[in-house]
Amino acid sequence: MNGLLVLLIIVVLAILYWWLIISTEGVFLGRRMVVWLYDITAHKYDDIKEYTPEDEKILVVDPILALCQQTETALLDVGTGTGRVPYFLLQDGRFQGDIIALDASAKMLAHAEESLALHSPTHGVTLLHQDAVPLPFEDGRFDMVTSLETLEFLPDHKAALREMVRVLRPGGILLTTRRADWEAPLFLNRYHSKNGMIALLRAMGMIDVTVQPWLTTYNLVIARKPISVPQYSR
Ligand SMILES: C[S@@+](CC[C@H](N)C(=O)[O-])C[C@H]1O[C@@H](n2cnc3c(N)ncnc32)[C@H](O)[C@@H]1O
Protein backbone atom coordinates (compact mmCIF):
# COMPACT_ATOMS: atom_id res chain seq x y z
CA MET A 1 0.00 0.00 0.00
CA ASN A 2 2.82 2.40 0.99
CA GLY A 3 4.69 1.45 -2.17
CA LEU A 4 1.62 2.25 -4.27
CA LEU A 5 1.23 5.64 -2.57
CA VAL A 6 4.88 6.51 -3.22
CA LEU A 7 4.50 5.49 -6.86
CA LEU A 8 1.37 7.65 -7.16
CA ILE A 9 3.17 10.66 -5.64
CA ILE A 10 6.12 10.16 -8.04
CA VAL A 11 3.77 9.97 -11.04
CA VAL A 12 1.89 13.13 -9.95
CA LEU A 13 5.18 15.01 -9.39
CA ALA A 14 6.50 13.84 -12.77
CA ILE A 15 3.33 15.06 -14.51
CA LEU A 16 3.52 18.39 -12.65
CA TYR A 17 7.20 18.79 -13.60
CA TRP A 18 6.45 18.00 -17.24
CA TRP A 19 3.52 20.46 -17.33
CA LEU A 20 5.18 23.32 -15.43
CA ILE A 21 8.73 23.10 -16.81
CA ILE A 22 8.75 21.22 -20.10
CA SER A 23 5.39 21.90 -21.69
CA THR A 24 4.56 25.43 -20.50
CA GLU A 25 8.21 26.43 -19.96
CA GLY A 26 7.78 27.86 -16.47
CA VAL A 27 5.07 30.37 -17.33
CA PHE A 28 2.93 29.41 -14.31
CA LEU A 29 5.95 29.79 -12.02
CA GLY A 30 6.48 33.45 -12.92
CA ARG A 31 8.44 35.65 -15.30
CA ARG A 32 11.80 34.99 -13.61
CA MET A 33 11.46 31.25 -14.12
CA VAL A 34 10.65 31.68 -17.84
CA VAL A 35 13.61 33.98 -18.39
CA TRP A 36 15.94 31.72 -16.39
CA LEU A 37 14.87 28.67 -18.41
CA TYR A 38 15.59 30.55 -21.65
CA ASP A 39 18.93 31.76 -20.23
CA ILE A 40 20.11 28.24 -19.39
CA THR A 41 18.91 26.71 -22.67
CA ALA A 42 19.92 29.57 -25.00
CA HIS A 43 23.07 27.74 -26.19
CA LYS A 44 21.00 24.89 -27.65
CA TYR A 45 17.89 26.82 -28.75
CA ASP A 46 18.82 27.07 -32.44
CA ASP A 47 19.84 23.40 -32.57
CA ILE A 48 16.48 22.40 -31.09
CA LYS A 49 14.57 24.61 -33.52
CA GLU A 50 16.66 23.61 -36.56
CA TYR A 51 15.82 26.82 -38.45
CA THR A 52 16.85 26.63 -42.11
CA PRO A 53 17.03 29.59 -44.51
CA GLU A 54 14.67 27.79 -46.93
CA ASP A 55 11.96 27.25 -44.29
CA GLU A 56 12.40 30.68 -42.71
CA LYS A 57 12.07 32.36 -46.08
CA ILE A 58 8.59 30.86 -46.42
CA LEU A 59 7.59 31.13 -42.75
CA VAL A 60 9.02 34.50 -41.75
CA VAL A 61 10.69 36.53 -44.51
CA ASP A 62 8.08 36.27 -47.27
CA PRO A 63 5.07 37.03 -45.00
CA ILE A 64 6.86 40.08 -43.54
CA LEU A 65 7.89 41.39 -46.96
CA ALA A 66 4.40 40.82 -48.33
CA LEU A 67 2.94 42.90 -45.49
CA CYS A 68 5.47 45.76 -45.67
CA GLN A 69 3.52 48.69 -47.05
CA GLN A 70 6.52 50.89 -47.72
CA THR A 71 10.16 50.32 -48.62
CA GLU A 72 11.53 51.78 -45.37
CA THR A 73 9.87 49.88 -42.58
CA ALA A 74 10.41 50.41 -38.87
CA LEU A 75 9.99 46.96 -37.38
CA LEU A 76 9.86 45.90 -33.72
CA ASP A 77 10.36 42.23 -32.85
CA VAL A 78 9.11 41.35 -29.35
CA GLY A 79 10.65 38.21 -27.83
CA THR A 80 13.24 37.99 -30.57
CA GLY A 81 15.06 35.10 -28.88
CA THR A 82 18.23 34.28 -30.82
CA GLY A 83 17.26 36.87 -33.43
CA ARG A 84 15.21 34.74 -35.81
CA VAL A 85 13.31 37.65 -37.43
CA PRO A 86 16.23 40.10 -37.87
CA TYR A 87 18.69 37.36 -38.80
CA PHE A 88 16.64 35.85 -41.63
CA LEU A 89 15.46 39.25 -42.88
CA LEU A 90 19.07 40.40 -43.13
CA GLN A 91 20.20 37.17 -44.69
CA ASP A 92 17.51 37.47 -47.35
CA GLY A 93 18.62 41.02 -48.10
CA ARG A 94 15.35 42.42 -49.48
CA PHE A 95 14.10 44.06 -46.28
CA GLN A 96 14.87 47.75 -46.03
CA GLY A 97 14.37 49.55 -42.80
CA ASP A 98 15.23 49.60 -39.12
CA ILE A 99 14.77 46.70 -36.78
CA ILE A 100 14.59 46.85 -33.00
CA ALA A 101 14.60 43.37 -31.50
CA LEU A 102 14.00 42.87 -27.79
CA ASP A 103 14.00 40.01 -25.35
CA ALA A 104 13.99 39.53 -21.57
CA SER A 105 16.68 36.82 -21.72
CA ALA A 106 20.21 38.24 -21.87
CA LYS A 107 21.59 34.87 -22.99
CA MET A 108 19.17 34.56 -25.91
CA LEU A 109 20.15 38.10 -26.95
CA ALA A 110 23.85 37.24 -26.70
CA HIS A 111 23.27 34.47 -29.25
CA ALA A 112 21.30 36.89 -31.44
CA GLU A 113 24.19 39.36 -31.31
CA GLU A 114 26.67 36.62 -32.20
CA SER A 115 24.79 35.32 -35.23
CA LEU A 116 23.93 38.80 -36.50
CA ALA A 117 27.58 39.88 -36.19
CA LEU A 118 28.71 36.76 -38.06
CA HIS A 119 26.21 37.43 -40.81
CA SER A 120 26.80 41.13 -41.13
CA PRO A 121 29.15 43.01 -38.77
CA THR A 122 27.44 46.32 -39.59
CA HIS A 123 23.94 44.92 -39.40
CA GLY A 124 22.27 47.97 -37.85
CA VAL A 125 19.78 45.93 -35.83
CA THR A 126 19.23 47.29 -32.34
CA LEU A 127 19.05 44.52 -29.75
CA LEU A 128 17.41 45.46 -26.46
CA HIS A 129 17.43 43.60 -23.17
CA GLN A 130 13.88 44.56 -22.34
CA ASP A 131 10.59 43.18 -21.11
CA ALA A 132 7.57 42.99 -23.40
CA VAL A 133 5.60 45.18 -20.96
CA PRO A 134 5.87 48.12 -20.86
CA LEU A 135 7.49 48.90 -24.20
CA PRO A 136 9.84 51.92 -23.97
CA PHE A 137 8.58 53.54 -27.18
CA GLU A 138 6.19 56.33 -27.97
CA ASP A 139 2.75 55.61 -29.49
CA GLY A 140 2.77 54.87 -33.21
CA ARG A 141 6.57 54.45 -33.47
CA PHE A 142 6.56 51.30 -35.69
CA ASP A 143 5.17 50.28 -39.08
CA MET A 144 5.22 46.62 -38.11
CA VAL A 145 5.42 44.66 -34.87
CA THR A 146 6.30 40.97 -34.91
CA SER A 147 6.19 38.57 -32.00
CA LEU A 148 6.64 34.95 -32.98
CA GLU A 149 6.10 31.96 -30.66
CA THR A 150 6.28 34.24 -27.61
CA LEU A 151 2.83 35.40 -26.43
CA GLU A 152 2.00 32.32 -24.36
CA PHE A 153 5.24 32.65 -22.35
CA LEU A 154 4.60 36.23 -21.23
CA PRO A 155 3.26 37.00 -17.73
CA ASP A 156 0.35 38.99 -19.21
CA HIS A 157 -0.07 38.35 -22.94
CA LYS A 158 -3.05 40.70 -23.17
CA ALA A 159 -1.06 43.60 -21.70
CA ALA A 160 1.76 42.73 -24.11
CA LEU A 161 -0.61 42.77 -27.10
CA ARG A 162 -2.01 46.14 -25.97
CA GLU A 163 1.54 47.50 -25.86
CA MET A 164 2.27 46.15 -29.35
CA VAL A 165 -0.91 47.78 -30.65
CA ARG A 166 -0.03 51.06 -28.91
CA VAL A 167 3.41 51.35 -30.54
CA LEU A 168 2.06 50.55 -34.01
CA ARG A 169 1.33 53.52 -36.24
CA PRO A 170 -2.21 53.80 -37.62
CA GLY A 171 -2.29 51.43 -40.60
CA GLY A 172 0.61 49.40 -39.15
CA ILE A 173 0.71 45.61 -39.11
CA LEU A 174 0.92 43.16 -36.23
CA LEU A 175 2.30 39.71 -37.04
CA THR A 176 2.13 37.24 -34.20
CA THR A 177 1.39 33.60 -33.47
CA ARG A 178 -1.26 31.55 -31.75
CA ARG A 179 -0.30 28.25 -30.14
CA ALA A 180 -2.32 25.59 -31.96
CA ASP A 181 -1.05 22.11 -31.05
CA TRP A 182 -2.50 19.60 -28.59
CA GLU A 183 -0.48 21.22 -25.76
CA ALA A 184 -2.03 24.64 -26.40
CA PRO A 185 -4.94 24.22 -23.92
CA LEU A 186 -2.36 23.42 -21.20
CA PHE A 187 -1.61 27.15 -21.21
CA LEU A 188 -5.05 27.60 -19.59
CA ASN A 189 -5.99 31.31 -19.57
CA ARG A 190 -3.26 32.04 -22.14
CA TYR A 191 -4.91 29.77 -24.69
CA HIS A 192 -7.20 31.25 -27.33
CA SER A 193 -9.22 29.44 -29.96
CA LYS A 194 -8.96 30.91 -33.47
CA ASN A 195 -12.14 32.89 -32.95
CA GLY A 196 -11.03 33.86 -29.45
CA MET A 197 -7.80 35.29 -30.85
CA ILE A 198 -9.68 37.23 -33.52
CA ALA A 199 -12.11 38.58 -30.89
CA LEU A 200 -9.24 39.55 -28.58
CA LEU A 201 -7.48 41.60 -31.25
CA ARG A 202 -10.71 43.18 -32.47
CA ALA A 203 -11.47 44.23 -28.89
CA MET A 204 -8.12 46.03 -28.95
CA GLY A 205 -9.26 47.98 -32.01
CA MET A 206 -7.44 45.91 -34.64
CA ILE A 207 -9.02 45.16 -38.01
CA ASP A 208 -8.49 42.68 -40.85
CA VAL A 209 -7.55 40.03 -38.28
CA THR A 210 -6.69 36.65 -39.80
CA VAL A 211 -5.49 33.41 -38.27
CA GLN A 212 -3.70 31.22 -40.81
CA PRO A 213 -2.08 27.78 -40.78
CA TRP A 214 1.68 28.16 -40.26
CA LEU A 215 3.39 25.37 -38.32
CA THR A 216 1.83 22.31 -36.72
CA THR A 217 2.42 23.99 -33.36
CA TYR A 218 1.38 27.54 -34.27
CA ASN A 219 -0.97 29.61 -36.42
CA LEU A 220 0.16 32.90 -37.91
CA VAL A 221 -1.96 35.83 -36.75
CA ILE A 222 -2.06 39.01 -38.80
CA ALA A 223 -3.91 42.20 -37.87
CA ARG A 224 -3.92 45.85 -38.90
CA LYS A 225 -4.32 48.96 -36.81
CA PRO A 226 -6.99 51.15 -38.40
CA ILE A 227 -6.03 54.52 -39.80
CA SER A 228 -8.57 56.22 -37.56
CA VAL A 229 -8.10 54.62 -34.19
CA PRO A 230 -11.18 53.65 -32.19
CA GLN A 231 -10.94 53.51 -28.40
CA TYR A 232 -9.66 50.05 -27.59
CA SER A 233 -10.37 48.43 -24.28
CA ARG A 234 -7.57 48.67 -21.71
C1 LIG B 1 9.88 30.45 -27.90
S1 LIG B 1 10.98 31.81 -27.81
C2 LIG B 1 10.66 32.59 -29.39
C3 LIG B 1 11.86 33.33 -29.89
C4 LIG B 1 11.75 33.87 -31.33
N1 LIG B 1 10.65 34.80 -31.48
C5 LIG B 1 11.60 32.72 -32.30
O1 LIG B 1 10.55 32.63 -32.96
O2 LIG B 1 12.54 31.93 -32.41
C6 LIG B 1 10.17 32.92 -26.67
C7 LIG B 1 11.04 34.12 -26.31
O3 LIG B 1 10.29 34.99 -25.44
C8 LIG B 1 11.20 35.57 -24.53
N2 LIG B 1 10.48 36.10 -23.36
C9 LIG B 1 9.93 35.39 -22.36
N3 LIG B 1 9.38 36.21 -21.47
C10 LIG B 1 9.58 37.48 -21.92
C11 LIG B 1 9.21 38.78 -21.45
N4 LIG B 1 8.53 38.92 -20.31
N5 LIG B 1 9.57 39.85 -22.19
C12 LIG B 1 10.26 39.71 -23.35
N6 LIG B 1 10.62 38.51 -23.85
C13 LIG B 1 10.28 37.40 -23.14
C14 LIG B 1 12.13 34.42 -24.19
O4 LIG B 1 13.32 34.85 -23.58
C15 LIG B 1 12.32 33.77 -25.54
O5 LIG B 1 13.44 34.27 -26.20
XYZ file of N, CA, C and O and ligand atoms in Angstrom, residues 25 31 34-35 38 45 49 51 77-82 84 102-105 108 130-133 147-150 153-155 218, ligand 1:
155
model
N 6.939 25.708 -20.087
C 8.213 26.430 -19.958
C 8.230 27.445 -18.814
O 8.724 28.565 -18.977
N 7.577 35.119 -14.240
C 8.440 35.652 -15.301
C 9.910 35.255 -15.132
O 10.602 34.903 -16.080
N 10.630 31.754 -16.364
C 10.645 31.677 -17.838
C 11.989 32.191 -18.367
O 12.655 31.532 -19.168
N 12.385 33.363 -17.888
C 13.614 33.982 -18.393
C 14.832 33.117 -18.031
O 15.730 32.903 -18.857
N 15.039 30.173 -20.336
C 15.586 30.554 -21.646
C 17.079 30.863 -21.542
O 17.850 30.531 -22.450
N 19.195 26.456 -28.184
C 17.891 26.817 -28.751
C 17.844 26.623 -30.271
O 16.944 25.993 -30.804
N 15.531 24.087 -32.543
C 14.571 24.610 -33.524
C 14.912 24.202 -34.964
O 14.030 24.123 -35.813
N 16.245 25.862 -37.424
C 15.824 26.815 -38.448
C 16.686 26.646 -39.698
O 17.905 26.516 -39.591
N 10.560 43.662 -33.095
C 10.358 42.233 -32.849
C 10.383 41.988 -31.339
O 11.401 42.191 -30.675
N 9.246 41.555 -30.803
C 9.111 41.351 -29.353
C 9.329 39.872 -29.029
O 8.656 39.001 -29.575
N 10.286 39.599 -28.133
C 10.650 38.210 -27.827
C 11.440 37.634 -28.981
O 11.141 36.560 -29.497
N 12.479 38.353 -29.356
C 13.236 37.986 -30.570
C 14.044 36.716 -30.392
O 14.434 36.075 -31.361
N 14.298 36.328 -29.143
C 15.058 35.104 -28.885
C 16.471 35.220 -29.425
O 17.189 36.183 -29.145
N 16.872 34.249 -30.237
C 18.225 34.275 -30.819
C 18.252 35.091 -32.115
O 19.176 34.944 -32.914
N 15.777 35.383 -34.614
C 15.215 34.741 -35.815
C 14.735 35.755 -36.863
O 15.147 35.687 -38.034
N 13.829 42.910 -29.244
C 13.999 42.872 -27.786
C 13.660 41.509 -27.212
O 12.880 40.730 -27.777
N 14.263 41.262 -26.056
C 13.997 40.007 -25.347
C 14.375 40.192 -23.876
O 15.251 40.991 -23.547
N 13.697 39.439 -23.004
C 13.991 39.533 -21.572
C 15.164 38.645 -21.174
O 15.687 38.779 -20.068
N 15.562 37.723 -22.043
C 16.676 36.823 -21.720
C 17.981 37.359 -22.312
O 18.148 37.423 -23.534
N 19.748 34.699 -24.564
C 19.169 34.563 -25.910
C 19.667 35.719 -26.784
O 20.057 35.530 -27.937
N 15.086 43.790 -22.704
C 13.885 44.558 -22.336
C 12.671 43.626 -22.231
O 12.528 42.688 -23.001
N 11.823 43.929 -21.263
C 10.589 43.175 -21.106
C 9.555 43.587 -22.160
O 9.605 44.711 -22.664
N 8.620 42.702 -22.417
C 7.569 42.993 -23.399
C 6.587 44.046 -22.885
O 5.896 44.701 -23.668
N 6.513 44.202 -21.575
C 5.602 45.180 -20.962
C 6.321 45.892 -19.820
O 6.845 45.221 -18.921
N 5.928 39.282 -33.255
C 6.192 38.574 -31.996
C 5.842 37.112 -32.241
O 4.682 36.710 -32.165
N 6.876 36.324 -32.556
C 6.641 34.946 -32.976
C 6.904 33.971 -31.825
O 7.943 34.043 -31.157
N 5.959 33.070 -31.627
C 6.101 31.965 -30.656
C 6.453 32.479 -29.253
O 7.235 31.848 -28.540
N 5.893 33.590 -28.870
C 6.278 34.244 -27.612
C 5.097 34.535 -26.678
O 5.221 34.418 -25.459
N 4.233 32.737 -23.416
C 5.242 32.654 -22.353
C 5.346 33.958 -21.557
O 6.171 34.061 -20.658
N 4.525 34.934 -21.908
C 4.596 36.229 -21.229
C 3.691 36.234 -19.993
O 2.642 35.584 -19.987
N 4.073 36.978 -18.954
C 3.264 37.004 -17.730
C 1.831 37.483 -17.998
O 0.888 36.992 -17.408
N 1.841 26.148 -34.332
C 1.383 27.544 -34.268
C 0.589 27.947 -35.504
O 0.866 27.465 -36.604
C 9.884 30.452 -27.901
S 10.977 31.813 -27.812
C 10.658 32.594 -29.386
C 11.859 33.333 -29.891
C 11.749 33.868 -31.327
N 10.649 34.797 -31.480
C 11.602 32.724 -32.305
O 10.554 32.626 -32.958
O 12.542 31.932 -32.406
C 10.170 32.925 -26.669
C 11.040 34.123 -26.311
O 10.287 34.990 -25.445
C 11.204 35.572 -24.528
N 10.481 36.098 -23.364
C 9.928 35.394 -22.361
N 9.379 36.215 -21.467
C 9.578 37.482 -21.925
C 9.210 38.775 -21.453
N 8.529 38.921 -20.313
N 9.571 39.853 -22.188
C 10.260 39.713 -23.352
N 10.624 38.508 -23.849
C 10.282 37.403 -23.142
C 12.130 34.422 -24.187
O 13.322 34.853 -23.581
C 12.319 33.768 -25.539
O 13.444 34.269 -26.201
